[in-house]
């Protein structure tokens, strides 16, 4: 069992009684595994944890005894096809099937692979847990304590109407709680929580999209956010009572709220299912968001208003994945020297980067051409799958020479309590032929101690992108929030030529990209 997350404050501890709230978000809740790793590294401890909808999957993994690192490893290796399990053909032939699919794939493959064990959940000690399900027969929410959970109720907690059938339990029908409540903050407050740490994955923008699927998603967004905002109003009213000396649930001071959520809406489940985004990317995204919040948070928490889940509306953008790897050594300060030392010592560093340009037009107009980057690092002396935070990606002309560009890749990470900052750049001269390919695929890199590039250099090396890897990079380029095939293709092609120059036409023609 994760000793950091499951070990409650000792008796008499003056710290706040914290509650962890894992909200829903479909399969995209892999994002939460990254958040939990950041919480563990920060030493946060909780007396209570609550899950609803997809969040119950991660709650079940925690209470089954998995550490955040193990949770992330299992999410990365999970085959998402097991979330889809078809009914017998006869059910579809009746034209009145109970749902589009059943829970066989989840019970037989997803839960076992993710390490979910009902008996382990029921035996767990160190903090209390509650799993939210909707009692459809009574149209009410039930927060089931972890020591009373059953496999049927775990399935019911993620049985979204239309996609999976209701689950019968003790004479009643149970389904996913999301249409009534996607995060049960009040259950935590009722149990005496003084700090509520909410991990939120559901979108909240002012954009109303056309199409059946998008509007189905909007219905969930309205239900989930609306129920949360009502709870926040209720907690704010409770805080007014506590301030007057009336504390019915035992809080020693008004309840504080902390929310971890993405700045832009996460890609929807079909994007995840069809590989347009990966579990590793979602986990890295969650880790980076949590680290950023933890570094800047106020002890007073956030206001209890609807803006706490507000996200920036996506504009037509671009995302792609890039892995650069090469010899790298500690105790070197120059990339070429680090390369030679790394080759001699058989020491390598790999940066698995996910880059998102949320607004192509703004990116092109911005002189710094800045995008968002996060991912994972494999480094021989440190280990594998180290999540990154605080990154920046830039593509700009440092001298005003239109034929010369710098591509900047910078990410922060932590190892054994020490902060590091990996800073690399590509120096691209826009001349034709092999030289351009070499420029575009060679990253001169230094490792700094601390949280930015001003810290002392403690390592260096040269990372590269081989010809097959460049083809893979092109194949992962996709338009985000662009409508129609032609608009997507134009967005990808425009950025591809901007990013790769003359190399684009050669590689794009052979890349197995859907766009």
Tab-separated table of C-alpha atoms in Angstrom:
chain	number	residue	atom	x	y	z
A	1	UNK	CA	0.000	0.000	0.000
A	2	UNK	CA	1.260	3.474	-0.820
A	3	UNK	CA	2.705	4.617	2.484
A	4	UNK	CA	2.576	8.300	1.563
A	5	UNK	CA	-1.029	8.423	0.433
A	6	UNK	CA	-2.531	5.898	2.836
A	7	UNK	CA	-0.795	6.925	6.013
A	8	UNK	CA	-3.013	9.379	7.852
A	9	UNK	CA	-1.594	12.160	10.058
A	10	UNK	CA	-0.662	10.883	13.485
A	11	UNK	CA	-2.946	11.625	16.465
A	12	UNK	CA	-2.533	15.187	17.628
A	13	UNK	CA	-1.067	16.311	14.296
A	14	UNK	CA	-1.859	19.989	13.838
A	15	UNK	CA	-2.118	19.644	10.052
A	16	UNK	CA	-5.442	19.786	8.231
A	17	UNK	CA	-7.599	16.721	7.695
A	18	UNK	CA	-7.318	16.262	3.938
A	19	UNK	CA	-9.675	14.476	1.553
A	20	UNK	CA	-8.788	13.299	-1.944
A	21	UNK	CA	-11.614	13.560	-4.492
A	22	UNK	CA	-11.135	11.606	-7.745
A	23	UNK	CA	-13.793	12.840	-10.158
A	24	UNK	CA	-14.857	11.030	-13.326
A	25	UNK	CA	-13.695	11.515	-16.869
A	26	UNK	CA	-14.013	8.201	-18.709
A	27	UNK	CA	-10.848	6.342	-19.663
A	28	UNK	CA	-9.021	9.680	-19.578
A	29	UNK	CA	-8.708	9.336	-15.787
A	30	UNK	CA	-5.261	7.870	-16.516
A	31	UNK	CA	-4.438	11.581	-16.062
A	32	UNK	CA	-5.051	11.122	-12.325
A	33	UNK	CA	-2.202	8.624	-11.942
A	34	UNK	CA	0.228	11.429	-12.787
A	35	UNK	CA	-1.463	13.763	-10.318
A	36	UNK	CA	-1.205	11.153	-7.562
A	37	UNK	CA	2.507	10.692	-8.193
A	38	UNK	CA	3.029	14.444	-7.728
A	39	UNK	CA	0.970	14.321	-4.518
A	40	UNK	CA	3.076	11.440	-3.207
A	41	UNK	CA	6.323	13.267	-4.000
A	42	UNK	CA	4.984	16.334	-2.172
A	43	UNK	CA	4.272	14.193	0.902
A	44	UNK	CA	0.527	14.874	0.965
A	45	UNK	CA	-1.438	12.607	3.285
A	46	UNK	CA	-5.177	12.040	3.300
A	47	UNK	CA	-7.660	10.757	5.857
A	48	UNK	CA	-10.385	10.092	3.270
A	49	UNK	CA	-10.584	9.458	-0.484
A	50	UNK	CA	-13.695	9.481	-2.644
A	51	UNK	CA	-14.251	8.415	-6.236
A	52	UNK	CA	-17.076	8.808	-8.728
A	53	UNK	CA	-17.540	7.443	-12.254
A	54	UNK	CA	-14.129	6.837	-13.892
A	55	UNK	CA	-12.392	8.120	-10.758
A	56	UNK	CA	-13.476	4.963	-8.946
A	57	UNK	CA	-11.008	3.000	-11.103
A	58	UNK	CA	-8.035	4.885	-9.673
A	59	UNK	CA	-9.553	4.789	-6.196
A	60	UNK	CA	-9.854	1.000	-6.507
A	61	UNK	CA	-6.211	0.775	-7.618
A	62	UNK	CA	-5.050	2.844	-4.632
A	63	UNK	CA	-7.068	0.797	-2.153
A	64	UNK	CA	-5.813	-2.400	-3.779
A	65	UNK	CA	-2.360	-1.339	-2.599
A	66	UNK	CA	-0.764	0.108	-5.735
A	67	UNK	CA	1.662	3.021	-5.543
A	68	UNK	CA	1.171	5.903	-7.998
A	69	UNK	CA	4.242	4.702	-9.934
A	70	UNK	CA	2.727	1.225	-10.303
A	71	UNK	CA	-0.633	2.721	-11.252
A	72	UNK	CA	1.043	4.676	-14.052
A	73	UNK	CA	2.923	1.601	-15.282
A	74	UNK	CA	-0.287	-0.428	-15.478
A	75	UNK	CA	-2.207	2.347	-17.246
A	76	UNK	CA	0.571	2.646	-19.837
A	77	UNK	CA	0.462	-1.063	-20.674
A	78	UNK	CA	-3.334	-1.452	-20.632
A	79	UNK	CA	-5.013	-2.501	-23.890
A	80	UNK	CA	-7.949	-0.100	-24.172
A	81	UNK	CA	-9.852	-2.470	-26.461
A	82	UNK	CA	-10.868	-4.405	-23.347
A	83	UNK	CA	-13.071	-1.476	-22.292
A	84	UNK	CA	-15.299	-2.465	-25.231
A	85	UNK	CA	-17.128	-5.785	-24.881
A	86	UNK	CA	-20.036	-6.599	-27.189
A	87	UNK	CA	-23.295	-8.227	-26.167
A	88	UNK	CA	-24.400	-11.570	-27.654
A	89	UNK	CA	-25.651	-11.057	-31.219
A	90	UNK	CA	-29.151	-12.098	-30.206
A	91	UNK	CA	-29.446	-9.059	-27.945
A	92	UNK	CA	-28.800	-6.719	-30.868
A	93	UNK	CA	-31.193	-8.668	-33.093
A	94	UNK	CA	-34.005	-7.926	-30.652
A	95	UNK	CA	-33.578	-4.201	-31.499
A	96	UNK	CA	-33.950	-3.517	-27.768
A	97	UNK	CA	-30.523	-4.256	-26.286
A	98	UNK	CA	-29.904	-3.142	-22.718
A	99	UNK	CA	-26.809	-1.234	-23.833
A	100	UNK	CA	-24.199	-1.044	-26.563
A	101	UNK	CA	-21.948	-3.462	-24.668
A	102	UNK	CA	-21.394	-5.318	-21.409
A	103	UNK	CA	-18.823	-5.419	-18.593
A	104	UNK	CA	-17.090	-8.706	-19.479
A	105	UNK	CA	-13.948	-7.003	-20.826
A	106	UNK	CA	-13.675	-4.799	-17.751
A	107	UNK	CA	-14.182	-7.626	-15.276
A	108	UNK	CA	-11.980	-10.177	-17.058
A	109	UNK	CA	-9.221	-7.929	-18.380
A	110	UNK	CA	-9.253	-4.245	-17.335
A	111	UNK	CA	-9.631	-4.697	-13.576
A	112	UNK	CA	-7.095	-7.567	-13.342
A	113	UNK	CA	-4.543	-5.712	-15.460
A	114	UNK	CA	-4.931	-2.558	-13.372
A	115	UNK	CA	-4.434	-4.571	-10.188
A	116	UNK	CA	-7.936	-4.068	-8.805
A	117	UNK	CA	-8.666	-6.648	-6.095
A	118	UNK	CA	-11.937	-6.416	-4.192
A	119	UNK	CA	-10.677	-8.331	-1.144
A	120	UNK	CA	-7.636	-6.043	-0.866
A	121	UNK	CA	-9.857	-2.961	-1.094
A	122	UNK	CA	-12.098	-4.219	1.699
A	123	UNK	CA	-9.090	-4.932	3.963
A	124	UNK	CA	-7.330	-1.608	3.326
A	125	UNK	CA	-6.389	0.489	6.346
A	126	UNK	CA	-4.809	3.891	6.826
A	127	UNK	CA	-7.622	6.022	5.432
A	128	UNK	CA	-11.270	5.562	4.571
A	129	UNK	CA	-12.610	5.422	1.041
A	130	UNK	CA	-16.039	5.868	-0.535
A	131	UNK	CA	-17.183	4.710	-3.986
A	132	UNK	CA	-20.153	6.578	-5.463
A	133	UNK	CA	-22.872	4.727	-7.359
A	134	UNK	CA	-26.332	5.788	-8.466
A	135	UNK	CA	-29.191	3.721	-7.093
A	136	UNK	CA	-31.341	4.032	-10.200
A	137	UNK	CA	-34.321	2.445	-8.471
A	138	UNK	CA	-34.396	5.302	-5.956
A	139	UNK	CA	-32.634	7.960	-8.117
A	140	UNK	CA	-30.157	8.623	-5.313
A	141	UNK	CA	-26.398	8.602	-4.805
A	142	UNK	CA	-24.862	6.069	-2.429
A	143	UNK	CA	-21.302	6.552	-1.194
A	144	UNK	CA	-20.289	2.961	-0.480
A	145	UNK	CA	-17.494	2.595	2.138
A	146	UNK	CA	-14.440	0.752	0.873
A	147	UNK	CA	-14.869	-2.084	3.355
A	148	UNK	CA	-18.330	-2.800	1.910
A	149	UNK	CA	-17.490	-2.603	-1.805
A	150	UNK	CA	-18.307	-5.511	-4.129
A	151	UNK	CA	-17.310	-6.337	-7.691
A	152	UNK	CA	-20.861	-5.628	-8.853
A	153	UNK	CA	-20.762	-2.146	-7.335
A	154	UNK	CA	-17.338	-1.419	-8.853
A	155	UNK	CA	-18.802	-2.289	-12.257
A	156	UNK	CA	-21.939	-0.243	-11.563
A	157	UNK	CA	-19.790	2.788	-10.693
A	158	UNK	CA	-18.597	2.992	-14.331
A	159	UNK	CA	-21.758	1.671	-16.051
A	160	UNK	CA	-22.655	4.736	-18.083
A	161	UNK	CA	-26.227	4.500	-19.433
A	162	UNK	CA	-26.474	3.524	-23.093
A	163	UNK	CA	-22.909	2.173	-23.149
A	164	UNK	CA	-23.219	-0.457	-20.380
A	165	UNK	CA	-26.263	-2.069	-18.736
A	166	UNK	CA	-27.418	-1.348	-15.199
A	167	UNK	CA	-26.151	-3.709	-12.498
A	168	UNK	CA	-28.552	-5.447	-10.129
A	169	UNK	CA	-27.498	-5.395	-6.486
A	170	UNK	CA	-29.648	-6.361	-3.519
A	171	UNK	CA	-32.855	-5.956	-5.514
A	172	UNK	CA	-32.063	-2.526	-6.976
A	173	UNK	CA	-30.542	-1.319	-10.262
A	174	UNK	CA	-27.261	0.600	-10.045
A	175	UNK	CA	-25.481	2.744	-12.654
A	176	UNK	CA	-22.710	5.343	-12.988
A	177	UNK	CA	-23.276	8.337	-10.694
A	178	UNK	CA	-22.159	10.946	-13.238
A	179	UNK	CA	-25.635	12.210	-14.189
A	180	UNK	CA	-26.241	13.195	-10.560
A	181	UNK	CA	-22.745	13.702	-9.166
A	182	UNK	CA	-19.261	13.381	-10.667
A	183	UNK	CA	-17.402	14.407	-7.510
A	184	UNK	CA	-18.746	13.941	-3.995
A	185	UNK	CA	-17.018	16.719	-2.079
A	186	UNK	CA	-19.839	16.898	0.438
A	187	UNK	CA	-19.230	13.306	1.571
A	188	UNK	CA	-15.679	14.322	2.470
A	189	UNK	CA	-16.845	17.447	4.300
A	190	UNK	CA	-19.516	15.481	6.142
A	191	UNK	CA	-16.724	13.230	7.402
A	192	UNK	CA	-14.798	16.214	8.787
A	193	UNK	CA	-12.434	17.119	5.935
A	194	UNK	CA	-10.766	20.500	6.345
A	195	UNK	CA	-9.022	20.479	2.957
A	196	UNK	CA	-10.622	19.102	-0.201
A	197	UNK	CA	-8.192	18.148	-2.988
A	198	UNK	CA	-10.224	17.665	-6.151
A	199	UNK	CA	-8.759	16.101	-9.306
A	200	UNK	CA	-11.008	17.168	-12.191
A	201	UNK	CA	-10.994	15.788	-15.757
A	202	UNK	CA	-14.365	16.894	-17.205
A	203	UNK	CA	-14.362	19.802	-19.660
A	204	UNK	CA	-15.711	23.254	-18.843
A	205	UNK	CA	-15.578	25.834	-21.632
A	206	UNK	CA	-18.142	28.106	-23.278
A	207	UNK	CA	-17.895	26.297	-26.636
A	208	UNK	CA	-21.057	24.442	-27.699
A	209	UNK	CA	-20.120	21.964	-30.418
A	210	UNK	CA	-22.383	20.428	-33.076
A	211	UNK	CA	-22.948	16.708	-33.513
A	212	UNK	CA	-24.613	13.981	-31.439
A	213	UNK	CA	-21.492	12.760	-29.663
A	214	UNK	CA	-20.248	16.231	-28.695
A	215	UNK	CA	-23.664	17.175	-27.361
A	216	UNK	CA	-23.866	13.935	-25.355
A	217	UNK	CA	-20.523	14.990	-23.840
A	218	UNK	CA	-21.934	18.468	-23.178
A	219	UNK	CA	-24.807	16.898	-21.216
A	220	UNK	CA	-22.295	15.135	-18.983
A	221	UNK	CA	-20.289	18.353	-18.621
A	222	UNK	CA	-23.402	20.257	-17.547
A	223	UNK	CA	-24.468	17.587	-15.054
A	224	UNK	CA	-21.003	17.138	-13.594
A	225	UNK	CA	-20.083	20.808	-13.297
A	226	UNK	CA	-23.564	21.863	-12.208
A	227	UNK	CA	-23.669	19.346	-9.346
A	228	UNK	CA	-20.166	20.344	-8.260
A	229	UNK	CA	-21.056	24.042	-8.166
A	230	UNK	CA	-24.092	23.317	-5.990
A	231	UNK	CA	-21.820	21.469	-3.571
A	232	UNK	CA	-19.376	24.356	-3.529
A	233	UNK	CA	-22.213	26.720	-2.634
A	234	UNK	CA	-23.180	24.367	0.180
A	235	UNK	CA	-19.603	24.232	1.508
A	236	UNK	CA	-19.317	28.017	1.336
A	237	UNK	CA	-22.457	28.295	3.464
A	238	UNK	CA	-20.973	25.763	5.905
A	239	UNK	CA	-17.796	27.846	6.114
A	240	UNK	CA	-19.896	30.854	7.148
A	241	UNK	CA	-21.330	28.759	9.986
A	242	UNK	CA	-17.872	27.536	11.020
A	243	UNK	CA	-16.605	31.139	11.073
A	244	UNK	CA	-19.431	31.923	13.526
A	245	UNK	CA	-18.329	29.052	15.788
A	246	UNK	CA	-20.950	26.523	14.583
A	247	UNK	CA	-19.111	23.462	13.223
A	248	UNK	CA	-21.579	20.556	12.883
A	249	UNK	CA	-18.997	18.168	11.353
A	250	UNK	CA	-16.057	18.981	13.599
A	251	UNK	CA	-13.919	21.189	11.355
A	252	UNK	CA	-11.488	23.334	13.322
A	253	UNK	CA	-11.495	26.067	10.652
A	254	UNK	CA	-13.323	26.777	7.384
A	255	UNK	CA	-12.882	24.180	4.656
A	256	UNK	CA	-10.262	24.951	1.991
A	257	UNK	CA	-10.442	23.844	-1.635
A	258	UNK	CA	-7.649	22.820	-4.017
A	259	UNK	CA	-8.333	21.769	-7.617
A	260	UNK	CA	-6.012	20.075	-10.106
A	261	UNK	CA	-7.362	20.300	-13.662
A	262	UNK	CA	-5.975	20.755	-17.177
A	263	UNK	CA	-5.763	24.252	-18.634
A	264	UNK	CA	-7.431	22.993	-21.831
A	265	UNK	CA	-10.039	20.208	-22.054
A	266	UNK	CA	-8.483	16.760	-22.287
A	267	UNK	CA	-9.008	14.859	-25.547
A	268	UNK	CA	-12.152	12.736	-25.409
A	269	UNK	CA	-12.214	8.956	-24.975
A	270	UNK	CA	-12.337	8.161	-28.745
A	271	UNK	CA	-9.042	10.038	-29.158
A	272	UNK	CA	-7.544	7.912	-26.385
A	273	UNK	CA	-9.077	4.662	-27.657
A	274	UNK	CA	-7.800	5.169	-31.214
A	275	UNK	CA	-4.293	6.188	-30.146
A	276	UNK	CA	-4.424	9.915	-30.908
A	277	UNK	CA	-3.279	10.411	-27.335
A	278	UNK	CA	-1.662	7.803	-25.113
A	279	UNK	CA	-1.892	6.871	-21.449
A	280	UNK	CA	1.721	7.984	-21.024
A	281	UNK	CA	0.815	11.446	-22.340
A	282	UNK	CA	-2.216	11.746	-20.058
A	283	UNK	CA	-0.170	10.657	-17.038
A	284	UNK	CA	2.623	13.107	-17.861
A	285	UNK	CA	0.021	15.846	-18.365
A	286	UNK	CA	-1.527	15.169	-14.961
A	287	UNK	CA	1.857	15.154	-13.248
A	288	UNK	CA	2.872	18.465	-14.836
A	289	UNK	CA	-0.442	20.135	-13.907
A	290	UNK	CA	-0.203	18.931	-10.308
A	291	UNK	CA	3.423	20.027	-9.882
A	292	UNK	CA	2.584	23.464	-11.295
A	293	UNK	CA	-0.343	23.857	-8.898
A	294	UNK	CA	1.625	22.635	-5.872
A	295	UNK	CA	4.401	25.144	-6.561
A	296	UNK	CA	2.087	28.136	-6.742
A	297	UNK	CA	-0.822	27.240	-4.477
A	298	UNK	CA	-2.025	29.486	-1.712
A	299	UNK	CA	-2.583	28.078	1.768
A	300	UNK	CA	-6.007	29.725	1.597
A	301	UNK	CA	-6.988	27.513	-1.333
A	302	UNK	CA	-9.324	28.484	-4.147
A	303	UNK	CA	-12.642	30.363	-4.067
A	304	UNK	CA	-15.802	28.266	-4.050
A	305	UNK	CA	-17.059	29.426	-7.442
A	306	UNK	CA	-17.626	27.913	-10.928
A	307	UNK	CA	-14.339	29.280	-12.255
A	308	UNK	CA	-12.355	26.606	-10.379
A	309	UNK	CA	-12.978	24.100	-13.209
A	310	UNK	CA	-12.953	26.671	-16.020
A	311	UNK	CA	-10.730	25.791	-18.976
A	312	UNK	CA	-9.506	27.696	-22.026
A	313	UNK	CA	-11.449	26.982	-25.198
A	314	UNK	CA	-9.394	25.032	-27.691
A	315	UNK	CA	-8.743	26.604	-31.091
A	316	UNK	CA	-7.537	24.664	-34.133
A	317	UNK	CA	-4.130	23.411	-33.087
A	318	UNK	CA	-1.531	20.708	-33.555
A	319	UNK	CA	-0.116	17.985	-31.367
A	320	UNK	CA	2.642	15.468	-31.985
A	321	UNK	CA	4.902	13.046	-30.148
A	322	UNK	CA	8.673	12.991	-30.434
A	323	UNK	CA	11.274	10.711	-28.843
A	324	UNK	CA	14.904	11.831	-28.898
A	325	UNK	CA	17.638	9.630	-27.490
A	326	UNK	CA	21.407	9.644	-27.313
A	327	UNK	CA	24.576	9.284	-25.236
A	328	UNK	CA	24.548	11.496	-22.156
A	329	UNK	CA	26.831	11.726	-19.125
A	330	UNK	CA	26.859	13.374	-15.730
A	331	UNK	CA	29.756	15.649	-14.734
A	332	UNK	CA	30.055	17.035	-18.254
A	333	UNK	CA	29.073	20.562	-19.286
A	334	UNK	CA	29.406	20.492	-23.097
A	335	UNK	CA	27.055	18.387	-25.265
A	336	UNK	CA	29.772	16.899	-27.482
A	337	UNK	CA	31.933	15.970	-24.483
A	338	UNK	CA	28.888	14.457	-22.778
A	339	UNK	CA	28.166	12.471	-25.915
A	340	UNK	CA	31.673	10.996	-25.953
A	341	UNK	CA	31.583	10.197	-22.229
A	342	UNK	CA	28.125	8.667	-22.523
A	343	UNK	CA	29.222	6.437	-25.384
A	344	UNK	CA	32.213	5.261	-23.337
A	345	UNK	CA	30.100	4.553	-20.243
A	346	UNK	CA	27.100	3.188	-22.182
A	347	UNK	CA	24.936	5.873	-20.591
A	348	UNK	CA	21.957	7.229	-22.538
A	349	UNK	CA	19.126	9.684	-22.022
A	350	UNK	CA	15.794	9.588	-23.845
A	351	UNK	CA	13.205	12.364	-23.852
A	352	UNK	CA	9.703	11.147	-24.727
A	353	UNK	CA	7.968	14.429	-25.454
A	354	UNK	CA	4.362	15.274	-26.178
A	355	UNK	CA	4.027	18.722	-27.730
A	356	UNK	CA	0.779	20.638	-28.110
A	357	UNK	CA	0.229	23.851	-30.021
A	358	UNK	CA	-3.295	24.782	-28.831
A	359	UNK	CA	-3.754	27.600	-31.350
A	360	UNK	CA	-1.846	27.367	-34.643
A	361	UNK	CA	-2.671	30.933	-35.707
A	362	UNK	CA	-1.473	32.402	-32.434
A	363	UNK	CA	1.618	30.185	-32.537
A	364	UNK	CA	2.528	31.442	-36.008
A	365	UNK	CA	1.951	35.092	-35.024
A	366	UNK	CA	3.912	34.859	-31.761
A	367	UNK	CA	7.586	35.779	-32.358
A	368	UNK	CA	8.570	33.165	-29.759
A	369	UNK	CA	6.381	30.463	-31.389
A	370	UNK	CA	5.808	28.835	-27.999
A	371	UNK	CA	3.939	25.592	-27.340
A	372	UNK	CA	3.395	23.256	-24.394
A	373	UNK	CA	5.584	20.206	-23.760
A	374	UNK	CA	5.476	17.408	-21.226
A	375	UNK	CA	6.520	13.792	-21.169
A	376	UNK	CA	8.911	11.328	-19.553
A	377	UNK	CA	12.663	10.819	-19.299
A	378	UNK	CA	14.693	7.618	-19.310
A	379	UNK	CA	18.227	8.201	-18.014
A	380	UNK	CA	20.601	5.337	-17.278
A	381	UNK	CA	21.825	6.621	-13.855
A	382	UNK	CA	18.376	7.766	-12.709
A	383	UNK	CA	15.872	5.224	-14.051
A	384	UNK	CA	12.985	5.110	-16.497
A	385	UNK	CA	9.638	6.863	-17.017
A	386	UNK	CA	10.546	9.900	-14.892
A	387	UNK	CA	7.691	12.414	-15.389
A	388	UNK	CA	8.510	15.954	-16.454
A	389	UNK	CA	7.070	19.307	-15.435
A	390	UNK	CA	7.431	22.992	-16.182
A	391	UNK	CA	8.465	22.532	-19.804
A	392	UNK	CA	8.644	24.904	-22.770
A	393	UNK	CA	8.850	24.371	-26.518
A	394	UNK	CA	9.878	27.238	-28.802
A	395	UNK	CA	10.632	27.573	-32.472
A	396	UNK	CA	12.095	30.966	-33.317
A	397	UNK	CA	14.695	32.941	-35.259
A	398	UNK	CA	17.356	34.071	-32.757
A	399	UNK	CA	19.180	36.455	-35.110
A	400	UNK	CA	16.420	37.607	-37.402
A	401	UNK	CA	17.874	35.411	-40.140
A	402	UNK	CA	14.859	33.699	-41.794
A	403	UNK	CA	17.105	30.793	-42.864
A	404	UNK	CA	18.186	29.977	-39.293
A	405	UNK	CA	15.955	28.702	-36.507
A	406	UNK	CA	16.311	27.511	-32.955
A	407	UNK	CA	14.034	24.774	-31.676
A	408	UNK	CA	14.058	24.819	-27.866
A	409	UNK	CA	13.019	21.828	-25.767
A	410	UNK	CA	13.119	22.322	-22.004
A	411	UNK	CA	11.577	20.219	-19.220
A	412	UNK	CA	11.962	19.961	-15.470
A	413	UNK	CA	11.920	16.774	-13.431
A	414	UNK	CA	12.803	15.438	-10.006
A	415	UNK	CA	15.034	12.574	-8.890
A	416	UNK	CA	15.486	11.506	-5.265
A	417	UNK	CA	14.200	14.851	-4.047
A	418	UNK	CA	16.520	16.917	-6.243
A	419	UNK	CA	15.083	19.185	-8.950
A	420	UNK	CA	16.673	19.070	-12.406
A	421	UNK	CA	16.082	20.990	-15.627
A	422	UNK	CA	16.874	19.506	-19.036
A	423	UNK	CA	17.516	22.242	-21.618
A	424	UNK	CA	18.131	21.397	-25.255
A	425	UNK	CA	18.080	23.160	-28.602
A	426	UNK	CA	18.256	22.345	-32.281
A	427	UNK	CA	20.163	24.774	-34.482
A	428	UNK	CA	18.452	24.584	-37.885
A	429	UNK	CA	19.940	26.132	-41.021
A	430	UNK	CA	17.389	26.090	-43.826
A	431	UNK	CA	19.630	24.807	-46.578
A	432	UNK	CA	18.618	21.833	-48.705
A	433	UNK	CA	19.732	18.231	-48.444
A	434	UNK	CA	21.075	15.992	-45.706
A	435	UNK	CA	22.327	18.886	-43.596
A	436	UNK	CA	18.773	20.063	-42.928
A	437	UNK	CA	17.776	16.558	-41.824
A	438	UNK	CA	20.706	16.466	-39.393
A	439	UNK	CA	19.853	19.920	-38.002
A	440	UNK	CA	16.204	19.016	-37.450
A	441	UNK	CA	16.989	15.765	-35.665
A	442	UNK	CA	19.935	16.751	-33.426
A	443	UNK	CA	19.274	18.149	-29.942
A	444	UNK	CA	22.253	19.620	-28.050
A	445	UNK	CA	21.352	19.174	-24.402
A	446	UNK	CA	22.519	20.209	-20.933
A	447	UNK	CA	21.209	19.070	-17.556
A	448	UNK	CA	20.938	21.800	-14.929
A	449	UNK	CA	20.506	21.377	-11.208
A	450	UNK	CA	17.471	23.337	-10.053
A	451	UNK	CA	14.187	24.400	-11.600
A	452	UNK	CA	15.446	26.352	-14.638
A	453	UNK	CA	18.392	26.812	-16.984
A	454	UNK	CA	20.135	29.236	-14.620
A	455	UNK	CA	21.258	26.401	-12.356
A	456	UNK	CA	24.713	24.787	-12.554
A	457	UNK	CA	25.254	22.323	-15.415
A	458	UNK	CA	25.678	18.774	-14.059
A	459	UNK	CA	25.448	16.762	-17.272
A	460	UNK	CA	25.365	17.018	-21.052
A	461	UNK	CA	24.923	15.044	-24.247
A	462	UNK	CA	23.517	14.972	-27.755
A	463	UNK	CA	20.091	13.455	-28.443
A	464	UNK	CA	19.049	12.383	-31.901
A	465	UNK	CA	16.069	11.374	-33.981
A	466	UNK	CA	16.686	8.627	-36.520
A	467	UNK	CA	15.073	8.413	-39.948
A	468	UNK	CA	12.416	5.888	-38.780
A	469	UNK	CA	11.750	8.032	-35.706
A	470	UNK	CA	11.215	11.121	-37.851
A	471	UNK	CA	8.639	9.176	-39.831
A	472	UNK	CA	6.919	8.199	-36.571
A	473	UNK	CA	6.921	11.842	-35.468
A	474	UNK	CA	5.143	12.872	-38.661
A	475	UNK	CA	2.620	10.050	-38.244
A	476	UNK	CA	1.646	11.368	-34.789
A	477	UNK	CA	0.962	14.906	-36.007
A	478	UNK	CA	-2.737	15.596	-35.794
A	479	UNK	CA	-5.002	18.586	-35.853
A	480	UNK	CA	-6.847	19.328	-32.637
A	481	UNK	CA	-10.251	21.008	-32.553
A	482	UNK	CA	-10.346	21.453	-36.326
A	483	UNK	CA	-13.559	20.610	-38.187
A	484	UNK	CA	-13.548	18.420	-41.271
A	485	UNK	CA	-10.848	16.390	-42.988
A	486	UNK	CA	-9.668	19.186	-45.277
A	487	UNK	CA	-9.282	21.729	-42.467
A	488	UNK	CA	-7.360	19.187	-40.390
A	489	UNK	CA	-5.103	18.301	-43.310
A	490	UNK	CA	-4.362	21.971	-44.027
A	491	UNK	CA	-3.510	22.645	-40.381
A	492	UNK	CA	-1.163	19.670	-40.143
A	493	UNK	CA	0.533	20.423	-43.473
A	494	UNK	CA	1.012	24.110	-42.640
A	495	UNK	CA	2.625	23.322	-39.302
A	496	UNK	CA	4.624	20.423	-40.744
A	497	UNK	CA	6.309	22.633	-43.316
A	498	UNK	CA	6.888	25.320	-40.687
A	499	UNK	CA	8.406	22.741	-38.304
A	500	UNK	CA	10.385	20.531	-40.695
A	501	UNK	CA	10.903	22.824	-43.667
A	502	UNK	CA	11.759	21.032	-46.890
A	503	UNK	CA	11.873	17.677	-45.092
A	504	UNK	CA	8.094	17.760	-44.633
A	505	UNK	CA	7.146	16.843	-48.190
A	506	UNK	CA	9.459	13.839	-48.183
A	507	UNK	CA	8.302	12.362	-44.883
A	508	UNK	CA	4.641	13.347	-44.944
A	509	UNK	CA	4.157	11.478	-48.216
A	510	UNK	CA	5.166	8.202	-46.585
A	511	UNK	CA	3.916	8.648	-43.015
A	512	UNK	CA	0.944	6.442	-42.038
A	513	UNK	CA	-0.994	9.393	-40.662
A	514	UNK	CA	-4.771	9.487	-40.752
A	515	UNK	CA	-4.512	13.148	-41.694
